[in-house]
Each structure stands twice: as structure tokens, then as C-alpha cells.
Short mmCIF file of C-alpha atoms in Angstrom, two decimals:
data_model
loop_
_atom_site.label_atom_id
_atom_site.label_comp_id
_atom_site.label_asym_id
_atom_site.label_seq_id
_atom_site.Cartn_x
_atom_site.Cartn_y
_atom_site.Cartn_z
CA MET A 1 115.17 51.36 212.36
CA GLN A 2 113.60 54.75 212.42
CA GLU A 3 114.53 54.99 208.48
CA VAL A 4 112.13 52.19 208.34
CA VAL A 5 109.34 53.34 210.13
CA ASP A 6 109.61 56.75 208.11
CA GLN A 7 109.92 55.16 204.72
CA LEU A 8 106.60 52.96 205.44
CA GLU A 9 104.78 55.80 206.33
CA ILE A 10 105.18 57.59 203.54
CA TRP A 11 104.43 54.52 201.96
CA VAL A 12 100.94 54.50 204.19
CA GLU A 13 100.12 57.78 203.07
CA GLU A 14 100.18 57.22 199.49
CA ASN A 15 97.99 53.81 199.76
CA ARG A 16 95.57 54.95 202.18
CA SER A 17 93.89 57.01 198.75
CA HIS A 18 93.13 53.34 197.45
CA THR A 19 90.77 52.06 199.91
CA ILE A 20 88.17 54.42 197.44
CA LEU A 21 89.17 51.17 195.18
CA GLY A 22 86.74 48.76 197.58
CA GLU A 23 84.06 48.68 200.41
CA THR A 24 83.99 46.67 203.72
CA ALA A 25 81.95 43.61 203.88
CA LYS A 26 78.60 44.03 202.93
CA TYR A 27 76.77 40.69 202.99
CA ILE A 28 78.59 40.62 207.14
CA PRO A 29 76.34 42.99 208.73
CA ALA A 30 79.18 43.49 211.30
CA LEU A 31 82.07 43.66 209.32
CA ALA A 32 80.16 46.38 207.50
CA GLU A 33 80.15 48.95 209.74
CA GLN A 34 84.35 48.70 209.84
CA ASP A 35 85.85 52.60 208.71
CA PRO A 36 86.70 51.90 205.14
CA SER A 37 89.60 54.40 205.17
CA GLN A 38 91.47 52.60 207.79
CA LEU A 39 94.82 51.89 206.87
CA GLY A 40 97.65 50.30 209.04
CA ILE A 41 100.53 47.75 209.18
CA CYS A 42 103.30 46.05 211.72
CA ILE A 43 106.00 43.99 210.76
CA MET A 44 108.21 42.33 212.88
CA ASP A 45 111.42 41.50 212.45
CA TYR A 46 113.48 37.88 213.25
CA ASP A 47 114.93 40.26 216.49
CA GLY A 48 110.64 40.51 217.11
CA ASP A 49 111.32 44.17 216.87
CA THR A 50 108.11 45.74 215.44
CA TYR A 51 107.69 48.71 212.81
CA SER A 52 104.17 49.87 212.70
CA VAL A 53 102.47 52.40 211.23
CA GLY A 54 98.85 53.79 210.16
CA ASP A 55 96.00 52.71 211.96
CA THR A 56 97.63 50.03 214.25
CA ASN A 57 95.48 50.47 217.12
CA VAL A 58 92.66 48.71 215.49
CA ASN A 59 91.53 44.67 216.63
CA PHE A 60 89.90 42.71 213.85
CA THR A 61 88.91 39.29 213.43
CA LEU A 62 90.66 36.58 211.70
CA GLN A 63 88.43 35.76 209.03
CA SER A 64 89.40 33.99 205.85
CA VAL A 65 93.16 34.16 207.73
CA SER A 66 92.09 31.35 210.23
CA LYS A 67 91.96 29.16 207.41
CA ILE A 68 96.05 28.87 207.38
CA ILE A 69 96.36 28.56 210.85
CA SER A 70 94.08 26.07 211.28
CA PHE A 71 95.43 24.13 208.40
CA VAL A 72 98.26 24.69 210.08
CA ALA A 73 97.43 23.86 213.80
CA LEU A 74 95.46 20.84 212.74
CA CYS A 75 98.57 19.57 211.22
CA HIS A 76 100.95 20.42 213.91
CA PHE A 77 98.32 18.40 216.08
CA LYS A 78 97.29 15.45 214.14
CA GLY A 79 100.31 15.03 211.25
CA LEU A 80 100.27 16.02 208.11
CA ASP A 81 99.47 12.67 205.77
CA PHE A 82 96.27 12.68 208.11
CA VAL A 83 95.16 15.65 207.08
CA LEU A 84 95.95 15.55 203.46
CA ASP A 85 94.09 12.66 203.56
CA LYS A 86 91.13 14.73 204.41
CA VAL A 87 92.28 18.13 202.07
CA ASP A 88 93.59 18.72 199.01
CA VAL A 89 95.91 20.87 198.22
CA GLU A 90 94.82 22.40 194.61
CA PRO A 91 93.77 25.39 193.58
CA THR A 92 90.39 25.89 192.17
CA GLY A 93 90.05 28.87 190.05
CA GLU A 94 86.55 29.30 191.63
CA SER A 95 84.89 31.62 193.65
CA PHE A 96 86.49 30.80 198.16
CA ASN A 97 82.64 29.82 198.93
CA SER A 98 81.63 27.71 195.73
CA ILE A 99 80.19 24.44 195.53
CA ILE A 100 80.77 24.23 191.92
CA PRO A 101 84.02 22.22 192.44
CA PHE A 102 82.28 19.01 193.81
CA GLU A 103 79.54 18.86 191.38
CA ILE A 104 81.18 19.53 188.43
CA HIS A 105 84.72 17.54 189.81
CA ARG A 106 83.73 15.02 192.47
CA PRO A 107 87.25 15.49 193.86
CA GLY A 108 86.56 13.48 196.98
CA LYS A 109 87.44 15.90 199.04
CA PRO A 110 88.15 19.77 199.41
CA PHE A 111 90.50 20.94 196.45
CA ASN A 112 92.23 23.09 199.45
CA PRO A 113 91.86 24.23 203.35
CA LEU A 114 91.67 28.08 201.88
CA ILE A 115 88.35 27.66 200.35
CA ASN A 116 85.00 27.17 202.84
CA ALA A 117 84.48 24.00 202.39
CA GLY A 118 88.29 23.00 202.77
CA ALA A 119 88.45 25.03 206.30
CA ILE A 120 84.71 23.89 207.76
CA THR A 121 86.63 20.21 206.85
CA VAL A 122 90.41 20.87 208.92
CA ALA A 123 87.84 22.90 211.63
CA SER A 124 85.73 19.74 212.32
CA MET A 125 88.76 17.75 212.58
CA LEU A 126 90.83 19.47 215.37
CA PRO A 127 91.01 17.89 218.25
CA GLY A 128 88.47 17.55 221.22
CA ASP A 129 85.02 16.29 221.32
CA THR A 130 83.22 19.35 221.30
CA VAL A 131 83.11 22.67 220.13
CA GLU A 132 84.53 24.08 222.91
CA GLU A 133 87.71 21.65 223.66
CA LYS A 134 88.14 22.00 219.83
CA PHE A 135 87.97 26.01 219.77
CA ASP A 136 89.97 26.19 223.13
CA ARG A 137 92.60 24.05 221.84
CA PHE A 138 93.05 26.45 218.80
CA LEU A 139 93.23 28.85 221.02
CA LEU A 140 95.66 27.66 222.81
CA PHE A 141 97.79 27.19 220.22
CA VAL A 142 97.56 30.16 218.97
CA GLU A 143 98.62 31.77 222.26
CA GLY A 144 101.20 29.70 221.94
CA MET A 145 103.14 32.28 219.63
CA ILE A 146 102.16 35.20 220.09
CA GLY A 147 102.27 35.04 224.44
CA HIS A 148 98.70 36.19 225.56
CA ASN A 149 95.39 35.37 225.35
CA LEU A 150 92.82 36.04 222.56
CA GLU A 151 88.84 36.86 222.67
CA LEU A 152 86.22 35.77 220.09
CA ASP A 153 84.38 38.83 219.15
CA ASP A 154 81.06 37.57 219.93
CA GLU A 155 79.07 40.39 217.71
CA VAL A 156 80.93 39.08 214.68
CA TYR A 157 80.49 35.79 215.03
CA GLN A 158 76.31 36.37 216.11
CA SER A 159 76.69 38.41 212.20
CA GLU A 160 77.99 36.04 210.09
CA TRP A 161 75.82 32.94 212.66
CA LYS A 162 73.16 34.85 211.02
CA THR A 163 74.22 34.96 207.36
CA ALA A 164 75.51 32.02 206.87
CA HIS A 165 73.20 30.17 204.73
CA ARG A 166 75.74 29.23 201.56
CA ASN A 167 78.57 27.98 204.10
CA ARG A 168 75.87 25.46 206.10
CA ALA A 169 75.01 24.70 202.39
CA LEU A 170 78.51 23.39 201.75
CA ALA A 171 78.58 21.63 205.09
CA TYR A 172 75.86 19.65 204.61
CA TYR A 173 76.98 19.25 201.45
CA LEU A 174 80.37 17.76 203.14
CA LYS A 175 78.73 15.71 205.70
CA GLU A 176 77.04 13.66 202.65
CA SER A 177 80.07 13.02 201.79
CA ASN A 178 81.36 12.08 204.70
CA LEU A 179 84.18 14.60 205.44
CA LEU A 180 82.80 16.46 208.53
CA ASP A 181 83.51 14.94 212.31
CA LEU A 182 80.86 17.12 213.54
CA ASP A 183 77.28 17.72 212.84
CA VAL A 184 76.53 20.35 210.53
CA GLU A 185 75.64 22.99 213.05
CA GLU A 186 78.68 22.27 214.81
CA ALA A 187 80.95 22.01 212.68
CA LEU A 188 80.04 25.52 211.04
CA GLU A 189 79.55 26.88 214.29
CA ILE A 190 83.56 25.82 215.15
CA TYR A 191 84.54 27.19 211.92
CA ILE A 192 82.54 30.49 212.27
CA ARG A 193 83.78 30.93 215.53
CA LEU A 194 87.51 30.82 214.12
CA CYS A 195 86.64 33.64 211.86
CA SER A 196 85.54 35.96 214.89
CA ILE A 197 88.47 35.75 216.66
CA SER A 198 90.11 39.01 217.22
CA ILE A 199 93.33 39.73 216.67
CA ASN A 200 95.89 43.08 216.14
CA LEU A 201 98.47 43.51 213.51
CA LYS A 202 101.71 42.94 215.89
CA ASP A 203 99.73 39.49 216.53
CA LEU A 204 99.28 38.98 213.16
CA ALA A 205 102.41 39.42 212.33
CA LYS A 206 104.06 37.75 214.54
CA ILE A 207 102.26 34.46 213.38
CA GLY A 208 103.40 35.21 209.91
CA LEU A 209 107.17 35.47 211.26
CA VAL A 210 106.79 31.72 212.47
CA ILE A 211 105.49 30.78 209.27
CA ALA A 212 108.29 32.73 207.38
CA HIS A 213 110.51 30.19 209.63
CA ASP A 214 110.06 27.25 208.78
CA GLY A 215 107.85 26.85 212.39
CA PHE A 216 110.04 28.12 214.35
CA ASP A 217 109.77 31.08 216.36
CA PRO A 218 113.35 32.80 216.44
CA VAL A 219 112.19 35.42 219.75
CA GLU A 220 111.63 32.57 221.59
CA GLU A 221 114.25 30.31 219.89
CA GLN A 222 111.61 27.29 219.79
CA GLN A 223 110.40 25.09 217.19
CA ILE A 224 106.23 25.59 217.26
CA PHE A 225 105.64 23.21 214.55
CA SER A 226 107.54 21.35 211.88
CA SER A 227 109.18 22.69 208.52
CA ASP A 228 107.23 20.68 206.41
CA VAL A 229 104.37 21.68 207.84
CA ALA A 230 105.58 25.70 207.40
CA ARG A 231 106.09 24.09 203.96
CA ILE A 232 102.73 22.89 202.35
CA ALA A 233 101.29 26.95 204.17
CA LYS A 234 103.26 28.64 202.30
CA VAL A 235 102.81 26.71 199.30
CA LEU A 236 98.86 27.15 199.79
CA MET A 237 99.67 30.81 200.48
CA VAL A 238 101.36 31.66 197.51
CA THR A 239 98.75 29.47 195.43
CA CYS A 240 95.43 30.12 197.41
CA GLY A 241 96.03 32.96 199.68
CA MET A 242 95.04 35.58 198.13
CA TYR A 243 91.64 34.29 196.97
CA ASN A 244 90.90 34.78 192.63
CA SER A 245 93.85 37.07 192.90
CA SER A 246 96.46 34.69 194.35
CA GLY A 247 98.30 34.52 190.59
CA LYS A 248 98.27 38.42 190.43
CA PHE A 249 99.47 38.54 194.33
CA ALA A 250 102.57 36.07 193.51
CA ALA A 251 103.78 37.85 189.93
CA HIS A 252 103.00 41.41 191.40
CA VAL A 253 104.33 40.87 194.97
CA GLY A 254 105.57 37.06 195.52
CA ILE A 255 105.08 37.20 199.17
CA PRO A 256 103.18 33.93 200.91
CA ALA A 257 100.68 35.97 202.14
CA LYS A 258 96.08 34.77 203.80
CA SER A 259 94.01 37.28 203.35
CA GLY A 260 90.48 37.81 204.96
CA VAL A 261 86.92 39.48 204.40
CA SER A 262 88.03 41.98 207.79
CA GLY A 263 90.45 43.61 205.98
CA GLY A 264 93.44 42.43 207.28
CA ILE A 265 96.40 40.33 205.34
CA MET A 266 99.39 37.77 206.68
CA ALA A 267 101.84 37.90 204.86
CA SER A 268 105.47 35.61 205.63
CA VAL A 269 108.67 36.80 204.41
CA PRO A 270 111.39 34.15 204.56
CA PRO A 271 115.36 35.51 204.59
CA LYS A 272 117.21 36.46 201.46
CA TRP A 273 120.28 35.89 202.78
CA HIS A 274 122.45 37.62 199.71
CA SER A 275 120.24 40.97 200.03
CA GLU A 276 122.45 42.42 202.72
CA GLU A 277 121.46 46.08 201.49
CA LYS A 278 117.85 45.24 201.77
CA ALA A 279 115.83 46.03 204.55
CA PHE A 280 114.50 42.43 206.80
CA ARG A 281 117.27 39.81 205.15
CA LYS A 282 116.57 37.72 208.42
CA GLY A 283 112.83 37.69 207.21
CA CYS A 284 110.00 39.06 209.13
CA GLY A 285 106.34 39.23 209.49
CA ILE A 286 103.70 41.00 207.87
CA ALA A 287 100.32 41.96 209.13
CA VAL A 288 98.40 44.56 207.80
CA PHE A 289 94.67 46.01 207.97
CA GLY A 290 92.60 47.64 205.23
CA PRO A 291 88.95 47.20 205.68
CA ALA A 292 88.03 47.73 202.39
CA ILE A 293 87.89 45.47 200.28
CA ASP A 294 88.27 44.60 196.31
CA ALA A 295 85.71 42.73 194.07
CA ASN A 296 87.44 39.29 195.35
CA GLY A 297 87.75 39.86 199.09
CA ASN A 298 91.11 41.65 199.69
CA SER A 299 92.22 44.83 201.04
CA ALA A 300 92.32 47.59 197.94
CA ALA A 301 95.05 49.23 199.88
CA GLY A 302 96.59 46.75 201.80
CA THR A 303 96.88 44.49 198.88
CA MET A 304 98.82 48.09 196.97
CA LEU A 305 100.74 48.89 199.75
CA LEU A 306 102.62 44.92 200.21
CA ARG A 307 103.48 45.36 195.78
CA GLN A 308 105.39 48.76 196.96
CA ILE A 309 107.18 47.49 200.15
CA SER A 310 107.79 44.00 197.98
CA THR A 311 109.07 45.88 194.93
CA GLU A 312 110.97 48.14 197.32
CA TRP A 313 112.32 45.75 199.32
CA ASP A 314 113.07 42.95 196.73
CA PHE A 315 110.95 41.09 199.14
CA SER A 316 109.61 38.39 196.37
CA ILE A 317 110.30 34.80 196.76
CA PHE A 318 110.56 34.20 193.19
#
């Protein structure tokens, strides 16, 4: 649909000016070097057709987008009940890398898998006895959805490893609470490896498409993971996926999404069969990249672009 591409081109250029409202993630040296003026989007529909506009020929690292994917992978491998026994699904109201919830509330487990404490816990429990085995199993799971191999961005990985002081402190706290399946350094290594996987917009849109359709890949016509896991994943994306602006994003955009400080956002738009006059009524996966992030860690221009698209095409699930 050329009209879809034409409209997206207008919206991308309209929202590119919002990149000045953010800046690249300075606390991770490798991410600080990204071009803050970039903005791109890819939408993949039910048939696997893609609509890509803007800075789309760019690879970027998953960062916190990996958290929802690793949660889905762990639930697929070990079962939803097993995972929810170790990690809760409650929003915190605190920063994604905060230790305060543990100190004040002492919940006995991380509040949700999308804060760093929860994501480190989930990463440590992925199947495999070593970091390498866990990482390889995760890659195979993701590669099964996108159809080709993925690679680690070693420069980003090394940059994050050397600056992971707060995450290391969180990992020690988790170890003291008997929540890690690995030693602290190994748990931190697998977590940072997942964050440092290099991906492109088309691949991320495909993962978003599968989540949107309850774990079913409509392109390959196969169930990748259970609908129960996909349902919990979408709830987490709505309530916790956009850091401390998740509530505002739900109110103004209204679609399940997960962001990362590299500037990536993965969104899952479920089908809306009653909206025949609107685009993508069979649902779609959306991936946005805009490395200038706001104070909450979300792509400044990417968030505004998603808001406009959701409003104009009636994507909100609410």
C-alpha cells in the first residue's frame, strides 16, 4: 500500500524535529556516539509485508527491549508458573535500575521482569548451565522468529560491562536474596549480552507481530509460544514497558510497547476487526528507532511518532 508509505514518510519527517527533545544515552559510551537526529520506523502486517520509512538501514542493540523477549523465552522454556514464582508482574513507580523497592517493600522477588533486577533474574534462569549455553538458547529462540542469525555488538557489550556499577550492585542484592541461578558476574554477563544483541527494525517488527497475535506467527503459520505467555507479555508492555512514562504512553498511545535506551521501541498492535476502514485492522508489529532518548529513557521522537500513528489509525487497545 503506497498510501501507507506516503503517510508514514510525512509523519516521520514531522516528528523528526522532536529528536531535539532528547539525547543519546551518555552513561553508556558506545551509545553516546549514536546519531541523535536519526528516526526510522518499520511496520509488518499480518501477511509479512513491511512498510519502512526514515533511517531504516541501521542496526542497533536491543537494550531493555530484550527484557520482554527474555521473559517470553523463559516462560516458553520453563513455564509461566515457574517464572511468576520468581518474578512478579507489578509496576514499581521507581526508576528501572532502582534498588529502593527491595529495601522498602521487601517483596521477596523483583516487582516485574522489565526492571533491571527482574531482567537480571530472568536472564540468569534461561536454560543452560553456562553463560554461553544460555545465550545460545536465547539466540536460537529469537532467530526462530526472524529467520536468520543475530550477532552480539561487542563494542556496546564492552562499554556496558565497564560501566555496569549499579547493575552489579543489584546483582549482588539478588544473589543475597537467593534469586540468581548463576554467580553475580555470570548473571550480569548474560544480562548485558542480551542487551547488546544487534538487531534491525524489520526483525524487531516481526517479533512485535508475533506477540500481537498471541504467540502465533501469521507469516510462517506456526505457534511460537503460548497465548497465555503472550497475554502476560502484552500486559507487562502496557503497564511497565515504557519505564516511568508507561501510564502516559498507555493513555495517549494505548498499544503494548517496550523501549530501550539505544532508542528502539517494539510495539504490538492486536487485530481490530471492527475497524475495517482503518489501516492494519488484522494487527501488526511496529519497530521504531530514534536514539535521542528523553529523561525516562524512551525515544523522544519515536514516542511522538507512535502517538500520532496510533491516533490517526485507531491502534489503541483501550
